[in-house]
Structure formats: structure tokens, C-alpha cells
Tab-separated table of N, CA and C in Angstrom:
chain	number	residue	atom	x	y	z
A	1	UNK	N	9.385	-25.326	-5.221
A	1	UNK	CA	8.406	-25.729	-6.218
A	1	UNK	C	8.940	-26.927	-7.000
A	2	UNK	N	8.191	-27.509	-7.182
A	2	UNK	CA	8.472	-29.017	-8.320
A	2	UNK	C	8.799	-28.704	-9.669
A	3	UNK	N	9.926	-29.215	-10.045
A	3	UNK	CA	10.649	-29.025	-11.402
A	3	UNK	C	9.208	-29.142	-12.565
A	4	UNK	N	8.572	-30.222	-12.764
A	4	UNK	CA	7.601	-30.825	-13.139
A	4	UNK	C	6.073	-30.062	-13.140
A	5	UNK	N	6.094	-29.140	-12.245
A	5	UNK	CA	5.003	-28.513	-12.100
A	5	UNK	C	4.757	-27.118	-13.040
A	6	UNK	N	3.348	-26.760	-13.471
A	6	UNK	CA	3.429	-26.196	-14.325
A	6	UNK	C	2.966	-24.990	-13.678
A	7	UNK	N	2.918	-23.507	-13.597
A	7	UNK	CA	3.082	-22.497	-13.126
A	7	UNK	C	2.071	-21.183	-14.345
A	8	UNK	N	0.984	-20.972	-14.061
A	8	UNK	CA	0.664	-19.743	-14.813
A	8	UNK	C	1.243	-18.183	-14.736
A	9	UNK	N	1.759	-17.600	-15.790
A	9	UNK	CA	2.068	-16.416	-15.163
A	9	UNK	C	1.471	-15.356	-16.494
A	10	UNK	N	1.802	-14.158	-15.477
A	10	UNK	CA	1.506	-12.973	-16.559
A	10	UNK	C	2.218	-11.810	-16.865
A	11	UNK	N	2.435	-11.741	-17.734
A	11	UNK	CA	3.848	-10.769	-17.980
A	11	UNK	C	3.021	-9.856	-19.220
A	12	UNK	N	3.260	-8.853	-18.774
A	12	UNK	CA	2.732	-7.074	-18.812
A	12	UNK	C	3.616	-7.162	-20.261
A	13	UNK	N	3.701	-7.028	-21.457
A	13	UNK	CA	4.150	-7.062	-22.863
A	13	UNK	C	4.184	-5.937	-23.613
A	14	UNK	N	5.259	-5.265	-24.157
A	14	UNK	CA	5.076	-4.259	-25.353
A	14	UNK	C	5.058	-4.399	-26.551
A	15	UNK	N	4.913	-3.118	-27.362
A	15	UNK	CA	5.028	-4.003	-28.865
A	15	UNK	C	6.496	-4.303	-29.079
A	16	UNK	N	7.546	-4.135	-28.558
A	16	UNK	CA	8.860	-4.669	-28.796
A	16	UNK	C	8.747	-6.041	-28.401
A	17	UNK	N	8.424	-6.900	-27.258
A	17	UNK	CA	8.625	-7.600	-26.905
A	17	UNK	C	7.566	-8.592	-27.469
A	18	UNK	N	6.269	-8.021	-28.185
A	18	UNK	CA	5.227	-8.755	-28.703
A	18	UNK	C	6.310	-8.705	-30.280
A	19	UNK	N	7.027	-8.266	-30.886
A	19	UNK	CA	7.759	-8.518	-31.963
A	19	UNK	C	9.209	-9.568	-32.047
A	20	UNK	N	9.970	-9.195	-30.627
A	20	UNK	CA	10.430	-10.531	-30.516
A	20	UNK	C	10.173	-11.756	-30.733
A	21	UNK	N	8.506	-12.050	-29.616
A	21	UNK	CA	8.144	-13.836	-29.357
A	21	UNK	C	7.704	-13.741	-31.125
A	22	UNK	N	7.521	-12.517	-31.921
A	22	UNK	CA	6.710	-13.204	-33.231
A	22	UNK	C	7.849	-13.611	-33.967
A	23	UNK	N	9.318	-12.999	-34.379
A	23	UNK	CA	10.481	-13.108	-34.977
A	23	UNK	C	11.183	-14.230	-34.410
A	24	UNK	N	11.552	-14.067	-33.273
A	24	UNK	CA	12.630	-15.053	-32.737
A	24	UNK	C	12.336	-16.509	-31.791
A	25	UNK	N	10.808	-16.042	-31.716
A	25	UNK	CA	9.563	-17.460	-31.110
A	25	UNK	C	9.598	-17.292	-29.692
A	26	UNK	N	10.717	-16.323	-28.993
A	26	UNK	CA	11.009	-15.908	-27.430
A	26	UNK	C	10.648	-14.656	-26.804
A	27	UNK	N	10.402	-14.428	-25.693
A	27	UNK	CA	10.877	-13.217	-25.152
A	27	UNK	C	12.336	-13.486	-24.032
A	28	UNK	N	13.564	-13.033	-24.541
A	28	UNK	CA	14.572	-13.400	-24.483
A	28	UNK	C	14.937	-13.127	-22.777
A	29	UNK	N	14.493	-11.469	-22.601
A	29	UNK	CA	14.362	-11.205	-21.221
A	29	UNK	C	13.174	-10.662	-20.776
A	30	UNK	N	12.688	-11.704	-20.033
A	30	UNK	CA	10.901	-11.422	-19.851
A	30	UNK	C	10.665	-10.462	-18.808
A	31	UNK	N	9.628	-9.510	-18.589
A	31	UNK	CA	9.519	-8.664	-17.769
A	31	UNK	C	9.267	-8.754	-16.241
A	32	UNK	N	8.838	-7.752	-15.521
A	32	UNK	CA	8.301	-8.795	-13.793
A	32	UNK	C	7.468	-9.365	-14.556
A	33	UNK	N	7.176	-10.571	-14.135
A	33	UNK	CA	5.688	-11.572	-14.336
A	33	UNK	C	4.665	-11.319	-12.745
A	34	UNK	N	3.462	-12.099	-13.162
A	34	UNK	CA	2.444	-12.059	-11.764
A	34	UNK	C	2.185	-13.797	-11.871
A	35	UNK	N	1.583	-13.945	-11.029
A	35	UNK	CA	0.716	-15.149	-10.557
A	35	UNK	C	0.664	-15.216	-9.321
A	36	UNK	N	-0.390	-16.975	-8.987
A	36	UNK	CA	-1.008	-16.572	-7.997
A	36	UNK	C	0.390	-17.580	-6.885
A	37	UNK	N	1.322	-16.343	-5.830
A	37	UNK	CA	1.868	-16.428	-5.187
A	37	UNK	C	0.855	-16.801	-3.721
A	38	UNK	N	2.169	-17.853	-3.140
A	38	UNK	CA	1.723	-17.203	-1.452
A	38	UNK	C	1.141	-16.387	-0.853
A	39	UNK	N	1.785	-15.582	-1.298
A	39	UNK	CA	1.489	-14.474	-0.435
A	39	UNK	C	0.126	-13.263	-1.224
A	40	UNK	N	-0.326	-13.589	-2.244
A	40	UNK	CA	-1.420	-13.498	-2.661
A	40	UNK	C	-2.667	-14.304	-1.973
A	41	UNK	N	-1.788	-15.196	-2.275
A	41	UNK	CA	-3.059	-15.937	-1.747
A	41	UNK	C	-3.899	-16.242	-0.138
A	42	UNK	N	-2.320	-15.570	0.343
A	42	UNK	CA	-3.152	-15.272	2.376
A	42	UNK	C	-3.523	-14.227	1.965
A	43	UNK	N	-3.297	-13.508	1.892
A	43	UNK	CA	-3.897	-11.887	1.255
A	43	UNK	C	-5.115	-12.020	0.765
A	44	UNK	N	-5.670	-13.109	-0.244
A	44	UNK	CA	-7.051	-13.295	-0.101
A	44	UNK	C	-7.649	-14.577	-0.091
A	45	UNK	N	-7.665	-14.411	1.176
A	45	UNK	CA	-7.847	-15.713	2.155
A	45	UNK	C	-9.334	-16.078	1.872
A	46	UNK	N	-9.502	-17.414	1.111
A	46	UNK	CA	-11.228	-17.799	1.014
A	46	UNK	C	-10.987	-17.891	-0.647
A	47	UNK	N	-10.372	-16.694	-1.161
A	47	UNK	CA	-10.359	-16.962	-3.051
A	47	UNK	C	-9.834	-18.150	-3.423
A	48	UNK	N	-10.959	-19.245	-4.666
A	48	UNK	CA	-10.683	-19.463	-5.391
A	48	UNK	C	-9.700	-19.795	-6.419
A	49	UNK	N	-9.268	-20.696	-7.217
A	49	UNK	CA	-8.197	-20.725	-7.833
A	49	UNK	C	-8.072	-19.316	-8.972
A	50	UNK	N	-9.304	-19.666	-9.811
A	50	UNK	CA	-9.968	-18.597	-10.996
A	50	UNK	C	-10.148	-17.349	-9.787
A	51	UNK	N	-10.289	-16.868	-9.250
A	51	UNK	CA	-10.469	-15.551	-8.222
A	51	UNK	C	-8.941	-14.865	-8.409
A	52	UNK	N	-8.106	-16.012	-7.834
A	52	UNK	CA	-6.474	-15.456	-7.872
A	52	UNK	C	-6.043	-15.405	-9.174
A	53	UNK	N	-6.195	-16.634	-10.075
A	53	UNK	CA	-5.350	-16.098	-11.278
A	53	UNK	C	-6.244	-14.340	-11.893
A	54	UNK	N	-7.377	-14.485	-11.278
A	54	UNK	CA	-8.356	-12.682	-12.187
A	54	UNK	C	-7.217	-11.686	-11.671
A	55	UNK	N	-6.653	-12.052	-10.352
A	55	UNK	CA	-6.510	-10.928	-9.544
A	55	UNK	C	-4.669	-11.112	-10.369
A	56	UNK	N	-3.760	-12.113	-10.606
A	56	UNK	CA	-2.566	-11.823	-10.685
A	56	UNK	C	-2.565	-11.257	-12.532
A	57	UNK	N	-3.696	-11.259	-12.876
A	57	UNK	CA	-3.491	-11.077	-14.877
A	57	UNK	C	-4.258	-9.072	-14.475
A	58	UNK	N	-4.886	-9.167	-13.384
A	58	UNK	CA	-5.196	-8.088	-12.906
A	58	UNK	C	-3.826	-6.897	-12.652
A	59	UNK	N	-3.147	-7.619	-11.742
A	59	UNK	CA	-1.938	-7.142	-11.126
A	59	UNK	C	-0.870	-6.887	-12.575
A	60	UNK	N	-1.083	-7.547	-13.594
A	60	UNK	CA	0.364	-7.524	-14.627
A	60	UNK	C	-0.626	-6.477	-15.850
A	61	UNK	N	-1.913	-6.280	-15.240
A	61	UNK	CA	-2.666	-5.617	-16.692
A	61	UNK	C	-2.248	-3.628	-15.648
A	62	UNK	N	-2.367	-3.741	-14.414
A	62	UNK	CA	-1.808	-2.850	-13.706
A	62	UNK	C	-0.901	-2.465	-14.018
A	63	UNK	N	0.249	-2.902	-13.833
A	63	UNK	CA	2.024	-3.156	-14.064
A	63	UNK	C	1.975	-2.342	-15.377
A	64	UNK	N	1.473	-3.136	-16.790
A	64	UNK	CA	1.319	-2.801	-17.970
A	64	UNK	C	1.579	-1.468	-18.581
A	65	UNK	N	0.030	-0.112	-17.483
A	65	UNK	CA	-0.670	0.692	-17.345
A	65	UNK	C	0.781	1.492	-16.986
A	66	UNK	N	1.187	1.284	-15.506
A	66	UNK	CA	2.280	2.071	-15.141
A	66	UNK	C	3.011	2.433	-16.243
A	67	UNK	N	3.748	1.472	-17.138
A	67	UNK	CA	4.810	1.086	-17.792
A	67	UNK	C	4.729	2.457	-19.130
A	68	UNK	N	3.504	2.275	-19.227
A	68	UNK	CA	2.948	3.075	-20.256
A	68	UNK	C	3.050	4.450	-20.393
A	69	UNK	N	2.772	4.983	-19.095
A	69	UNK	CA	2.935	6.345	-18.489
A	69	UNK	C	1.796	6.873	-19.243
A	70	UNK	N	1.970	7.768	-19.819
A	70	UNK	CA	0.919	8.999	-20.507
A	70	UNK	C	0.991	8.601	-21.825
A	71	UNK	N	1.610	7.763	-22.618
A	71	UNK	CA	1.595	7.313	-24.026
A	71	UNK	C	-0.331	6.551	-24.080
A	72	UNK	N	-0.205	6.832	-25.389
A	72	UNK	CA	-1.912	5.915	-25.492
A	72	UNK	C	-1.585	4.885	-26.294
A	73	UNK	N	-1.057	4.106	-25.599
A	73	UNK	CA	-1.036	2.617	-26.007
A	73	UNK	C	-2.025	1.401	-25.427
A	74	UNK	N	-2.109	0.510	-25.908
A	74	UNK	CA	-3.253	-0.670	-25.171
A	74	UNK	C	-2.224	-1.477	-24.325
A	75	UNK	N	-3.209	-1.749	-22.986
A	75	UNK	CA	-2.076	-2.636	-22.032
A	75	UNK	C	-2.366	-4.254	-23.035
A	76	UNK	N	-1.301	-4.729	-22.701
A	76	UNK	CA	-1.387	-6.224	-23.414
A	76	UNK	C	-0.099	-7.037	-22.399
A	77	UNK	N	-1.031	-8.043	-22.186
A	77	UNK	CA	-0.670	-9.270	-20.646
A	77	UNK	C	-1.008	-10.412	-21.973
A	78	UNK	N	0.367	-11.172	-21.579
A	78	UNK	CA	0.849	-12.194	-21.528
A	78	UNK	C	0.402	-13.433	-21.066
A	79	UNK	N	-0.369	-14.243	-21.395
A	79	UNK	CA	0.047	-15.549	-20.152
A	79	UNK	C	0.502	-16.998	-20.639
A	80	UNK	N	0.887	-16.968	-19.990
A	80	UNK	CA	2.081	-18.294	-20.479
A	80	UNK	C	2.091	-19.768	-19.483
A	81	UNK	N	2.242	-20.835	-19.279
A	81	UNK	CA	2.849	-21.365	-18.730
A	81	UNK	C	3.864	-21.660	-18.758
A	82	UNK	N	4.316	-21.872	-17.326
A	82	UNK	CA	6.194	-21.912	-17.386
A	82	UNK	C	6.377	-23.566	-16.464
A	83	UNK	N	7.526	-23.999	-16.316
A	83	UNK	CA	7.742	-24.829	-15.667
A	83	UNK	C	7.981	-24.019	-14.001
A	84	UNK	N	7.252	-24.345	-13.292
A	84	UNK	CA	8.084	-24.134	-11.784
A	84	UNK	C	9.216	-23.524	-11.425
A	85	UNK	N	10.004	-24.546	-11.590
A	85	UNK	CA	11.650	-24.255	-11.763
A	85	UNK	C	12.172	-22.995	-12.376
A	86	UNK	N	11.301	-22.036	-13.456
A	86	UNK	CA	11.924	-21.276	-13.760
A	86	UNK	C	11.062	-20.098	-13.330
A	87	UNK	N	9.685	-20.071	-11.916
A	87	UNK	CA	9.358	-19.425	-11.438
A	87	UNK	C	9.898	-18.652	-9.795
A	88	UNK	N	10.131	-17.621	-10.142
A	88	UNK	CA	10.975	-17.298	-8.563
A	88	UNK	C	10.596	-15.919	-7.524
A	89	UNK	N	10.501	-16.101	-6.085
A	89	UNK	CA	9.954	-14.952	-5.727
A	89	UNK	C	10.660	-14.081	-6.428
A	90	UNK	N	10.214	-12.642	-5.839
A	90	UNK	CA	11.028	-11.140	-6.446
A	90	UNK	C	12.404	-11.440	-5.479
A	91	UNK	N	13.248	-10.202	-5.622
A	91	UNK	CA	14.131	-10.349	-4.634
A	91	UNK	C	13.782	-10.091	-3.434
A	92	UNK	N	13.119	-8.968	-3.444
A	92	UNK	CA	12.475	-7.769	-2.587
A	92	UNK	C	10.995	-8.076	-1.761
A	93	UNK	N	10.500	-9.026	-1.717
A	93	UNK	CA	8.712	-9.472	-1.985
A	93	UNK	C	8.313	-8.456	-1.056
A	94	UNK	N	8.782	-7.514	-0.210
A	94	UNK	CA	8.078	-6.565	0.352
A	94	UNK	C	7.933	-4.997	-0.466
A	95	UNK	N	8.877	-4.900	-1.479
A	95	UNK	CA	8.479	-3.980	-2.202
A	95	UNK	C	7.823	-4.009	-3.089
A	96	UNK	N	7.108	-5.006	-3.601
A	96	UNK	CA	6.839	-5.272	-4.680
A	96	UNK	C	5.332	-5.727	-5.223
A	97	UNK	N	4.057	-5.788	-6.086
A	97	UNK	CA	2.838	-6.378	-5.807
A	97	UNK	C	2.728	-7.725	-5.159
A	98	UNK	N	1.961	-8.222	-4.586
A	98	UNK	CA	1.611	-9.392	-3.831
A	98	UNK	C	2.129	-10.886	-5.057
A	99	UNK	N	1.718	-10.250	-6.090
A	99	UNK	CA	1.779	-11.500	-6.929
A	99	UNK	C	3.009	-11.542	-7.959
A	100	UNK	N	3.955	-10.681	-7.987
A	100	UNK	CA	4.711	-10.541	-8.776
A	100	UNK	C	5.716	-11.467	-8.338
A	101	UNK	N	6.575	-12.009	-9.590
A	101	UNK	CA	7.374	-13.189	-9.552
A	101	UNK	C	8.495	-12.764	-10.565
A	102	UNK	N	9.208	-13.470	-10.265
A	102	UNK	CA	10.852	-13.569	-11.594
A	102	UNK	C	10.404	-14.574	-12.009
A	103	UNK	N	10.873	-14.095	-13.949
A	103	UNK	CA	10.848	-15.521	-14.750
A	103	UNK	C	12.340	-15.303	-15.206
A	104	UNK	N	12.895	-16.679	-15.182
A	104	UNK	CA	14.256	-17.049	-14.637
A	104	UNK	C	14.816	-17.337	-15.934
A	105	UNK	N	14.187	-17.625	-17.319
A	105	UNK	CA	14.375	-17.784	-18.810
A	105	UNK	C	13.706	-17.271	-19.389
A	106	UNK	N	13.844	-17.116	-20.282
A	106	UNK	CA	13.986	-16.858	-21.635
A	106	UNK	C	11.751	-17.235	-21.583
A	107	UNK	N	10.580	-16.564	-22.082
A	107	UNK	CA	9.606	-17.253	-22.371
A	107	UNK	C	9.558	-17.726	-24.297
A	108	UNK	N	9.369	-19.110	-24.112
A	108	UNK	CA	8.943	-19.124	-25.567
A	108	UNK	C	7.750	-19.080	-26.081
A	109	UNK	N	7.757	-18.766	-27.328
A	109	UNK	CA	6.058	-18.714	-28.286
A	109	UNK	C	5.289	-19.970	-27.988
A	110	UNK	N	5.875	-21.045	-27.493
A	110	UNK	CA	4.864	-22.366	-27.263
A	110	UNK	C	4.116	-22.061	-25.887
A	111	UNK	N	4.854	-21.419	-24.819
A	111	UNK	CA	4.477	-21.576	-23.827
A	111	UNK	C	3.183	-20.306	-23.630
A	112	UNK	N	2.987	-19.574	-24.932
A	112	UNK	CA	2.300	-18.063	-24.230
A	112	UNK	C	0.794	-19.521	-24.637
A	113	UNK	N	0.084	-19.017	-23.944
A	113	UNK	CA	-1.442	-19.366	-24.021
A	113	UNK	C	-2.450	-18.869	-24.738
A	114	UNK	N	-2.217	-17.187	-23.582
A	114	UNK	CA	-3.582	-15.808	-24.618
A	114	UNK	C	-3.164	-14.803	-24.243
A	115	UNK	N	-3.891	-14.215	-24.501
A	115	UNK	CA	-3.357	-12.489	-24.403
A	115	UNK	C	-4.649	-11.964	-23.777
A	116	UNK	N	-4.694	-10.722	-23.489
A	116	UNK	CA	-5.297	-9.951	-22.984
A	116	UNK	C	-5.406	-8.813	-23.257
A	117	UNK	N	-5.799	-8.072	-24.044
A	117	UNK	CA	-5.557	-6.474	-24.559
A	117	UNK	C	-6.430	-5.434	-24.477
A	118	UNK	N	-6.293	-4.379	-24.214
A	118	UNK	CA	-6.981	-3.181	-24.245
A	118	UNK	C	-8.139	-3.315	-25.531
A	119	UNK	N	-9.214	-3.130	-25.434
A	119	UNK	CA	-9.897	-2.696	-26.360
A	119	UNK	C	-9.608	-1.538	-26.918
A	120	UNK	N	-9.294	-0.781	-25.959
A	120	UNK	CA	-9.256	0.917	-26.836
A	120	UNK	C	-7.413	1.249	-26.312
A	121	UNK	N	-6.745	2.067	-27.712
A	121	UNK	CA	-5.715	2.415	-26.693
A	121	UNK	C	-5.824	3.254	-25.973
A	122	UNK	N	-5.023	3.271	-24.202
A	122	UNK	CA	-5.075	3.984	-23.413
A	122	UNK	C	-6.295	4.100	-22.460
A	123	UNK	N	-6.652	2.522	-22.947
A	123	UNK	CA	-7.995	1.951	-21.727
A	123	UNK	C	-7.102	1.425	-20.353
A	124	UNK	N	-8.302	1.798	-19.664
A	124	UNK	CA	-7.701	1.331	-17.955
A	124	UNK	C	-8.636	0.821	-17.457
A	125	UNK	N	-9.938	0.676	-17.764
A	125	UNK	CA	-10.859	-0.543	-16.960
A	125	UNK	C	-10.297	-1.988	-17.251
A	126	UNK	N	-10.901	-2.468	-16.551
A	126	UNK	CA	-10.178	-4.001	-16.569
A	126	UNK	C	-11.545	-4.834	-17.379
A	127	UNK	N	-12.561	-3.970	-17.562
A	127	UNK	CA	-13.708	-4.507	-18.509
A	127	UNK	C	-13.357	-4.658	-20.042
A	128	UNK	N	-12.525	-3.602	-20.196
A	128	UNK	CA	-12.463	-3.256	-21.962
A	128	UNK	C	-10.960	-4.006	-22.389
A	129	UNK	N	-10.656	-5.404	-21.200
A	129	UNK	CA	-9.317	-6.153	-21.508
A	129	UNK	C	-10.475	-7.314	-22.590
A	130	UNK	N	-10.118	-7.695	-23.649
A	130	UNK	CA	-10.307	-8.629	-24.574
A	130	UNK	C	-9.049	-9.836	-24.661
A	131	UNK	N	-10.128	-11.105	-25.104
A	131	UNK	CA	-9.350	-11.689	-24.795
A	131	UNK	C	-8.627	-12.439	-26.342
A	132	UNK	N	-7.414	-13.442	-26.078
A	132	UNK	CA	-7.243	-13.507	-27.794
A	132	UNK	C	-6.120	-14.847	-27.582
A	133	UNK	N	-6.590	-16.017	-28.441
A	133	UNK	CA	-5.530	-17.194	-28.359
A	133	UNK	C	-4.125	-16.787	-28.446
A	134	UNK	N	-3.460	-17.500	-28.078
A	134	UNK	CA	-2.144	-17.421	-28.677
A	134	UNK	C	-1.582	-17.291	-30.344
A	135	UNK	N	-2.693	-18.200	-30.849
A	135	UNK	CA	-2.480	-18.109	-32.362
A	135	UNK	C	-2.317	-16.822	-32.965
A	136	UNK	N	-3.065	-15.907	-32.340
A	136	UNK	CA	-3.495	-14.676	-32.700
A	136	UNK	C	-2.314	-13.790	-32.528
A	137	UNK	N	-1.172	-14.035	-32.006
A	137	UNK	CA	0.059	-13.182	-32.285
A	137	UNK	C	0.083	-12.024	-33.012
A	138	UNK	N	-0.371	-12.416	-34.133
A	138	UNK	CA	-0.115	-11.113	-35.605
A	138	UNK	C	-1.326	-10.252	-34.986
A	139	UNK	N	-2.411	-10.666	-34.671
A	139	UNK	CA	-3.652	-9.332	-34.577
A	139	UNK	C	-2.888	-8.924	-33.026
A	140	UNK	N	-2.410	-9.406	-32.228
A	140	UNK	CA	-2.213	-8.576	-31.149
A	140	UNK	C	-1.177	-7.502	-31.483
A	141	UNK	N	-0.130	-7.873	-31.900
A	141	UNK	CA	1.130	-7.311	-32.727
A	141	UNK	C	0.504	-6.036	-33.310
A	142	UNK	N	-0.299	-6.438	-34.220
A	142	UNK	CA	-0.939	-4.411	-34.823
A	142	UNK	C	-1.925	-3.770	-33.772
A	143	UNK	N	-2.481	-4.320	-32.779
A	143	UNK	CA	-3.386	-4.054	-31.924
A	143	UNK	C	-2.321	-2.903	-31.289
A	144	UNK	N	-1.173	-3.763	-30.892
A	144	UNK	CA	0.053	-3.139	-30.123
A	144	UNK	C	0.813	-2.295	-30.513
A	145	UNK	N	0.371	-1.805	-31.611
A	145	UNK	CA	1.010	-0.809	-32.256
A	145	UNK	C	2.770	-1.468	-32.901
């Protein structure tokens, strides 16, 4: 990938890590991230640019859900742009979702974009994800418990 090139990703967020990027402006060690990989993208062969990124903020609002287990918390996805360079397959890409990626630094508060959050806690449709600027940090932060 090109140093220069800019890379969307989505990284599945807790309220610890939504309290970091608000305190320290980072998430210091960022979680798996998603986007739209290779191998997503033969996988759905004919999609769209907007088709794949639905499906990789899809894949990290998934991830999220797991993470959560039986707690009733709201999933809340990340998206950020990153530079290229600090986007990397998994180690594993056969164990792992189609779109999931390593982020190789540190994400900072400039780079998140928007968020994505549960309307209700302990929602799992992908209808009741709302959406929210970056500015909006602090309302996601109490959203997130």
C-alpha cells in the first residue's frame, strides 16, 4: 500500500478506550480494526465502494457485539482514517473476518471521523446503529457508559 494513501477503518471501541482518545487525544493500542480488504472485496464481487465500507463498519459493529458478551452495553465503531502504511493484514487472514486488519499505531483524535452507536444499550440490529461526528466525543462517551 502507498505511504500517502489514505485508508478507512473501523475499530469496535469501549468506554475505556472512548475515554482515552477524549483524555490523551489517542487510542494508544487500537483494537482489530475492519475495512474494505482484498479479500472482502472478491468475496463480494460486483460491490460498490459505499457497499464494502457498510459491510467492513458492519463487520467491526459485529466484533463490538462479541466483545460485549451478555453485558448491556451499546456497540460503538470507530472510524477513522489512517495512513496506509500503518494499515496491515491480520497475521492469520484465514482465521479471522474477511475485513479485519492491524492498526500498526497508536489512532489519534484527529484521525477518528464518526462514530456509530447503538441506539439502545444491548441493541444488535444494525438499524438502531446512529450516527455521530467526531466532534461529538463527549455525547458518545456517556452514551458508552
Amino acid at each position: 500500500m502507498s505511504p500517502s494513501r489514505v485508508v478507512r477503518v473501523y475499530l469496535p471501541v469501549d468506554a475505556a478506550q472512548l475515554r482515552e482518545l477524549h483524555e490523551q487525544a489517542r487510542i494508544a493500542e487500537p483494537p482489530p480494526a475492519f475495512a474494505v480488504t482484498p479479500r472482502l472485496a472478491r468475496a463480494a464481487a460486483g460491490a460498490d465502494t459505499e457497499e464494502l465500507e457498510y459491510a467492513a463498519m458492519l463487520a467491526a459493529a459485529a466484533h463490538a457485539a462479541a466483545q460485549r458478551g451478555l453485558v448491556r452495553v451499546r456497540r460503538v465503531v470507530a472510524a477513522a482514517d489512517l495512513p496506509a502504511a500503518v494499515v496491515a493484514e491480520p497475521i492469520d487472514p484465514l482465521e479471522v473476518p474477511l475485513a479485519q486488519v492491524r492498526v500498526l499505531e497508536p489512532v489519534l483524535r484527529r484521525q477518528v471521523a464518526s462514530f456509530q452507536v447503538d441506539e439502545l444499550p444491548g441493541g444488535s440490529s444494525d438499524d438502531d446503529l446512529m450516527w455521530y461526528d467526531a466532534t461529538e466525543l463527549d455525547t458518545v462517551r456517556d452514551l458508552a457508559g
